[in-house]
Amino acid sequence: MGDRYANFANSGVGRGVVKRLGLPDPPRLRRYRPGDPLTPGPVLLGGTAGRLAGPVGKLLEAAGVPVVETAEEGARLGALVFDATGITGSAGLRALYDYFHPVARSLVPSGRVIVLGTPPAAAANPREATAQRALEGLTRSIGKEFGRGITSQLVYVAPGGEEAVESTLRFLLSGRSAYVSGQVVEIGAGRAPAPADWDRPLAGKTALVTGAARGIGAAIARVLARDGADVIALDVPAAGDALAGVANDVRGRAVQLDLTAPDAPTRLAGHLSGLDILVHNAGITRDKTIARMDESRWDSVLDVNLSSQERINDLLLERGIIKAGGRLIGVASIAGIAGNRGQTNYATSKAGVIGLVRSMAPVLAGQGITINAVAPGFIETAMTARMPMFLREAGRRMNSMSQGGLPVDVAETISWFASPGSATVTGNVVRVCGQSLLGA
Amino acid sequence: MGDRYANFANSGVGRGVVKRLGLPDPPRLRRYRPGDPLTPGPVLLGGTAGRLAGPVGKLLEAAGVPVVETAEEGARLGALVFDATGITGSAGLRALYDYFHPVARSLVPSGRVIVLGTPPAAAANPREATAQRALEGLTRSIGKEFGRGITSQLVYVAPGGEEAVESTLRFLLSGRSAYVSGQVVEIGAGRAPAPADWDRPLAGKTALVTGAARGIGAAIARVLARDGADVIALDVPAAGDALAGVANDVRGRAVQLDLTAPDAPTRLAGHLSGLDILVHNAGITRDKTIARMDESRWDSVLDVNLSSQERINDLLLERGIIKAGGRLIGVASIAGIAGNRGQTNYATSKAGVIGLVRSMAPVLAGQGITINAVAPGFIETAMTARMPMFLREAGRRMNSMSQGGLPVDVAETISWFASPGSATVTGNVVRVCGQSLLGA
């Protein structure tokens, strides 16, 4: 089918259509391989009287990243990191222009833009909150403007969270975040332990991944194992062979279980003595307009994607199986954010996953457990390969990376949430969508 | 230029392109005219054990709207209103399917879907919060699914806000909200006075509209005047003639003032003895990528669109010119939500407007003053008429209404915020975008 698009795009009519729709050639994205340097060039660290430039400069240097404070004409930079926490009113936003304007063309392909701010709710007054909220317009616009695989993010750091930003900065600077752009991440107050080895941050941790037999779930199992975790791969009995293959690859354990069975939480608990990381990746679609949808399509999607997740969380938490410092990670979807035609059931379940993250985060904070979710956009899987050609190409191209993401991109984001260094990252829903144009 | 598109769309190649892109014929939207019935047919009121179906049924009947509790096969309904506040967990979401599935095809063109919920933050526990948050996935999907000019909204009503929903329901049911869909509106606790005449809710109120000489601003002046307000129309001296025309049309006053002048707030205060409604509509664009942007483009956009608004609010509030029960209303933009290429300055300023609304709402609540904003999508104005044909058509069509909105659609939304009946509606940013696909 890719050939059909290529043939169309290179035909006389097709070339005109592709050009008119503004579909550029997709850049090759920098993706992480263990041992890679964190950035493909020096970091230009800027900011005016903020509370983060100091700690960030120190951690970057300790991580062996070259940091510069000014850029020569023609410099080739790996990342632009700007500490905006010193901006206390809208007039102060001019500092952003002064910083970005002269260096906007200096980033290498797959370079990074990171703006650090104060969560508006934690600002001292409305003027400061307004200016801090305004940063979102800048970082999202830069993400759409810079191209060439460059990503742009806004990272809000709560006052008192200055010493716990390393895990997030490493993720966002590295090739791990290749397909994450235009996002707003919030880091809370408090400290986070640094892993002994940043290339194996999950060493000694036990992770359970549901829906692990194929696609995104299999990629999650592989990335968590690569990052040091002992992985338990779970899927339905019907996917037993594929599941065994994944478990074998990651030298982990396979568990066959139908999560919607009434006794599933109890049976699952029986397989576990303690768990550090729980990734609720299992999910299904049963698309129909609500007028044509039979009740089993509604019930099954809601139960697999949302209710079973709630039942399992609650039982494992109640029995103390999720350890202190544990990580609960859900998989939402752009459909859960924006809604989608033919997906009332799926979008409702995925919006529920967002609600689960937001409502459980404060409840779990007392136990040192975090809860977050990824919201994938167009990810290249067997499922998307079956979409009609034009829909598929639109999904692939309508984002700042001009291409679909890979299952590994979702997995890398989950591994960042799972890291011990992300102890103060909770309640976040981060899209892995290449900054898709679609949203709400 | 519209002809150029029509010629293209009806050519051999064009017809194929239009069809492949899924661009249907736009429906004619029901728009409000004074004296119109609230809905184009009966309201099917549903819900399970919620706290809102009772009060809502009463107010609809008092407003002369026919309310039914069951729909016959083949019924033609004007609106589906579902009270979901009784749903306390994800299994309970099944009630939505049971309600919507059999009647999904019963709405007349430009019919309405309204789901009433409890704000997740006000829910009793995470299970309830999760289910209430899930409602968003449903209402946004229905908005994309139903077509034919039908809109779909989620209205969260805080506990204790049950008696103050009439203004919002009237807006959302009527033709006033023709181009508002896929939105989440929040109504706070407390009571709101009912206007003596719902067709002239702003009678006796004084409203100031900035940027009122043309386009959206002129439409705002006209709608507020139609709804009973005494209107002061403000614009820069260079727009004096057009401004005088608008002021004359609405039998109001014209004020020529450059809002960015240092003494503008003081001079403005001099024109005013007291103000009930302040609409900050004045705004400019100076598009360039940040690499090519000169500093005056950054400064002027930030100052007109954001900083001057803050200075004026603060001075008028400080001097007590904004009366108790006052209404501050800003104009944001989809660019302020999603960012836009070539609009780092504009998107930053409009994201700031969102921050202003969110941060000032709790501060002003004590004085009975509300602050809200609209975020227009593609609105047919002289500005959008100058866009390149293909971009313009994409903007027009990529929404659930398959067409651009009109300035009056923005104005009607502002008039709803301005109503005395909207006393508990604050801190909201409502998109007037026909449920544009674009977002974040």
GROMACS .gro file of C-alpha atoms in nm, chain A residues 4 8 13 17 20-21 89-91 93-98 100-102 104-105 120 125-131 133-142 144-146 182 288-296 298-299 302 306-307 310-312 314 335-345 347-349 351-360 363 389-390 398 431 435-440, chain B residues 4 8 13 17 20-21 89-91 93-98 100-102 104-105 120 125-127 129-131 133-142 144-146 182 288-296 298-299 302 306-307 310-312 314 335-345 347-349 351-360 363 389-391 398 431 435-440:
model
  190
    4ARG     CA    1   0.033   0.290  -0.403
    8PHE     CA    2   0.015   0.846  -0.659
   13VAL     CA    3  -0.193   1.489  -1.057
   17VAL     CA    4  -0.211   1.739  -0.468
   20ARG     CA    5  -0.085   2.175  -0.237
   21LEU     CA    6  -0.159   1.988   0.084
   89GLY     CA    7   0.466   3.924   3.343
   90SER     CA    8   0.372   3.945   2.976
   91ALA     CA    9   0.628   4.218   2.896
   93LEU     CA   10   0.801   3.733   2.737
   94ARG     CA   11   1.018   3.945   2.509
   95ALA     CA   12   1.314   3.749   2.650
   96LEU     CA   13   1.187   3.449   2.450
   97TYR     CA   14   1.209   3.640   2.126
   98ASP     CA   15   1.555   3.771   2.215
  100PHE     CA   16   1.510   3.224   1.996
  101HIS     CA   17   1.518   3.472   1.709
  102PRO     CA   18   1.894   3.473   1.644
  104ALA     CA   19   1.620   2.965   1.530
  105ARG     CA   20   1.813   2.818   1.236
  120PRO     CA   21   0.057   2.863   3.623
  125ASN     CA   22  -0.005   3.620   4.100
  126PRO     CA   23  -0.223   3.637   3.786
  127ARG     CA   24   0.034   3.839   3.590
  128GLU     CA   25   0.295   3.569   3.640
  129ALA     CA   26   0.045   3.287   3.581
  130THR     CA   27  -0.062   3.452   3.255
  131ALA     CA   28   0.294   3.485   3.128
  133ARG     CA   29   0.067   3.000   3.049
  134ALA     CA   30   0.162   3.202   2.740
  135LEU     CA   31   0.476   2.987   2.702
  136GLU     CA   32   0.254   2.712   2.565
  137GLY     CA   33   0.172   2.916   2.256
  138LEU     CA   34   0.542   2.967   2.188
  139THR     CA   35   0.659   2.609   2.228
  140ARG     CA   36   0.370   2.465   2.028
  141SER     CA   37   0.430   2.715   1.747
  142ILE     CA   38   0.802   2.642   1.738
  144LYS     CA   39   0.517   2.346   1.399
  145GLU     CA   40   0.773   2.587   1.259
  146PHE     CA   41   1.116   2.431   1.294
  182GLY     CA   42   0.444   2.005   2.125
  288LYS     CA   43  -1.921   0.163   1.465
  289THR     CA   44  -2.128   0.478   1.482
  290ILE     CA   45  -2.339   0.471   1.797
  291ALA     CA   46  -2.652   0.430   1.583
  292ARG     CA   47  -2.513   0.103   1.439
  293MET     CA   48  -2.326  -0.020   1.745
  294ASP     CA   49  -2.454  -0.329   1.924
  295GLU     CA   50  -2.427  -0.336   2.301
  296SER     CA   51  -2.145  -0.591   2.306
  298TRP     CA   52  -1.982  -0.084   2.384
  299ASP     CA   53  -1.944  -0.318   2.679
  302LEU     CA   54  -1.529  -0.009   2.800
  306LEU     CA   55  -1.108   0.106   3.127
  307SER     CA   56  -1.301  -0.093   3.387
  310GLU     CA   57  -0.956   0.010   3.748
  311ARG     CA   58  -1.033  -0.329   3.903
  312ILE     CA   59  -0.672  -0.445   3.869
  314ASP     CA   60  -0.753  -0.124   4.302
  335ALA     CA   61  -0.941   0.979   2.026
  336GLY     CA   62  -0.977   1.013   2.404
  337ILE     CA   63  -0.872   1.375   2.376
  338ALA     CA   64  -1.051   1.486   2.060
  339GLY     CA   65  -1.320   1.222   2.006
  340ASN     CA   66  -1.351   1.036   1.680
  341ARG     CA   67  -1.623   0.939   1.438
  342GLY     CA   68  -1.723   0.575   1.484
  343GLN     CA   69  -1.543   0.553   1.819
  344THR     CA   70  -1.787   0.669   2.086
  345ASN     CA   71  -1.701   0.355   2.283
  347ALA     CA   72  -1.303   0.753   2.291
  348THR     CA   73  -1.514   0.725   2.607
  349SER     CA   74  -1.286   0.453   2.743
  351ALA     CA   75  -1.104   0.975   2.801
  352GLY     CA   76  -1.170   0.765   3.110
  353VAL     CA   77  -0.804   0.661   3.119
  354ILE     CA   78  -0.716   1.031   3.129
  355GLY     CA   79  -0.965   1.077   3.413
  356LEU     CA   80  -0.810   0.782   3.596
  357VAL     CA   81  -0.464   0.936   3.575
  358ARG     CA   82  -0.579   1.279   3.687
  359SER     CA   83  -0.794   1.155   3.975
  360MET     CA   84  -0.560   0.886   4.109
  363VAL     CA   85  -0.445   0.984   4.594
  389MET     CA   86  -0.482   0.455   0.188
  390PHE     CA   87  -0.586   0.818   0.195
  398MET     CA   88  -0.065   1.563   0.948
  431ARG     CA   89   0.095   1.253   2.352
  435GLN     CA   90   0.263   1.694   1.732
  436SER     CA   91  -0.038   1.579   1.533
  437LEU     CA   92  -0.256   1.862   1.409
  438LEU     CA   93  -0.557   1.680   1.553
  439GLY     CA   94  -0.675   1.768   1.898
  440ALA     CA   95  -0.935   1.949   2.106
  444ARG     CA   96  -1.242   2.937  -0.784
  448PHE     CA   97  -1.207   2.335  -0.887
  453VAL     CA   98  -0.976   1.614  -1.101
  457VAL     CA   99  -0.978   1.525  -0.466
  460ARG     CA  100  -1.111   1.163  -0.132
  461LEU     CA  101  -1.053   1.430   0.130
  529GLY     CA  102  -1.826   0.448   3.789
  530SER     CA  103  -1.717   0.327   3.447
  531ALA     CA  104  -1.972   0.042   3.437
  533LEU     CA  105  -2.134   0.462   3.143
  534ARG     CA  106  -2.343   0.194   2.974
  535ALA     CA  107  -2.644   0.421   3.043
  536LEU     CA  108  -2.509   0.655   2.775
  537TYR     CA  109  -2.519   0.380   2.515
  538ASP     CA  110  -2.868   0.279   2.622
  540PHE     CA  111  -2.814   0.743   2.264
  541HIS     CA  112  -2.811   0.425   2.057
  542PRO     CA  113  -3.185   0.404   1.980
  544ALA     CA  114  -2.903   0.863   1.738
  545ARG     CA  115  -3.084   0.921   1.409
  560PRO     CA  116  -1.420   1.548   3.780
  565ASN     CA  117  -1.383   0.953   4.451
  566PRO     CA  118  -1.151   0.851   4.161
  567ARG     CA  119  -1.401   0.601   4.020
  569ALA     CA  120  -1.410   1.128   3.857
  570THR     CA  121  -1.290   0.881   3.594
  571ALA     CA  122  -1.643   0.811   3.468
  573ARG     CA  123  -1.410   1.258   3.267
  574ALA     CA  124  -1.494   0.978   3.022
  575LEU     CA  125  -1.805   1.172   2.915
  576GLU     CA  126  -1.577   1.399   2.714
  577GLY     CA  127  -1.484   1.117   2.479
  578LEU     CA  128  -1.850   1.048   2.413
  579THR     CA  129  -1.967   1.403   2.347
  580ARG     CA  130  -1.670   1.487   2.126
  581SER     CA  131  -1.721   1.168   1.923
  582ILE     CA  132  -2.091   1.234   1.880
  584LYS     CA  133  -1.793   1.426   1.484
  585GLU     CA  134  -2.044   1.154   1.405
  586PHE     CA  135  -2.388   1.311   1.384
  622GLY     CA  136  -1.745   1.955   2.090
  728LYS     CA  137   0.653   3.555   1.035
  729THR     CA  138   0.858   3.259   1.146
  730ILE     CA  139   1.056   3.355   1.455
  731ALA     CA  140   1.378   3.336   1.250
  732ARG     CA  141   1.247   3.609   1.017
  733MET     CA  142   1.048   3.811   1.271
  734ASP     CA  143   1.171   4.157   1.361
  735GLU     CA  144   1.129   4.270   1.719
  736SER     CA  145   0.849   4.514   1.644
  738TRP     CA  146   0.681   4.046   1.852
  739ASP     CA  147   0.633   4.353   2.069
  742LEU     CA  148   0.212   4.087   2.254
  746LEU     CA  149  -0.224   4.065   2.586
  747SER     CA  150  -0.038   4.330   2.788
  750GLU     CA  151  -0.398   4.328   3.149
  751ARG     CA  152  -0.325   4.698   3.207
  752ILE     CA  153  -0.684   4.797   3.129
  754ASP     CA  154  -0.622   4.609   3.635
  775ALA     CA  155  -0.353   2.921   1.764
  776GLY     CA  156  -0.332   2.994   2.137
  777ILE     CA  157  -0.437   2.636   2.207
  778ALA     CA  158  -0.247   2.444   1.940
  779GLY     CA  159   0.025   2.683   1.827
  780ASN     CA  160   0.070   2.774   1.464
  781ARG     CA  161   0.351   2.800   1.214
  782GLY     CA  162   0.451   3.163   1.161
  783GLN     CA  163   0.260   3.277   1.470
  784THR     CA  164   0.493   3.241   1.767
  785ASN     CA  165   0.400   3.598   1.865
  787ALA     CA  166   0.000   3.214   1.969
  788THR     CA  167   0.200   3.329   2.272
  789SER     CA  168  -0.032   3.627   2.319
  791ALA     CA  169  -0.219   3.140   2.511
  792GLY     CA  170  -0.163   3.429   2.753
  793VAL     CA  171  -0.530   3.529   2.720
  794ILE     CA  172  -0.619   3.175   2.828
  795GLY     CA  173  -0.383   3.211   3.122
  796LEU     CA  174  -0.541   3.545   3.210
  797VAL     CA  175  -0.888   3.389   3.220
  798ARG     CA  176  -0.778   3.091   3.427
  799SER     CA  177  -0.574   3.291   3.676
  800MET     CA  178  -0.812   3.585   3.723
  803VAL     CA  179  -0.945   3.626   4.211
  829MET     CA  180  -0.738   2.915  -0.166
  830PHE     CA  181  -0.635   2.569  -0.054
  831LEU     CA  182  -0.544   2.670   0.302
  838MET     CA  183  -1.188   2.057   0.857
  871ARG     CA  184  -1.400   2.742   2.112
  875GLN     CA  185  -1.547   2.148   1.632
  876SER     CA  186  -1.238   2.204   1.422
  877LEU     CA  187  -1.017   1.899   1.390
  878LEU     CA  188  -0.721   2.116   1.488
  879GLY     CA  189  -0.617   2.125   1.851
  880ALA     CA  190  -0.366   2.012   2.108
   0.00000   0.00000   0.00000
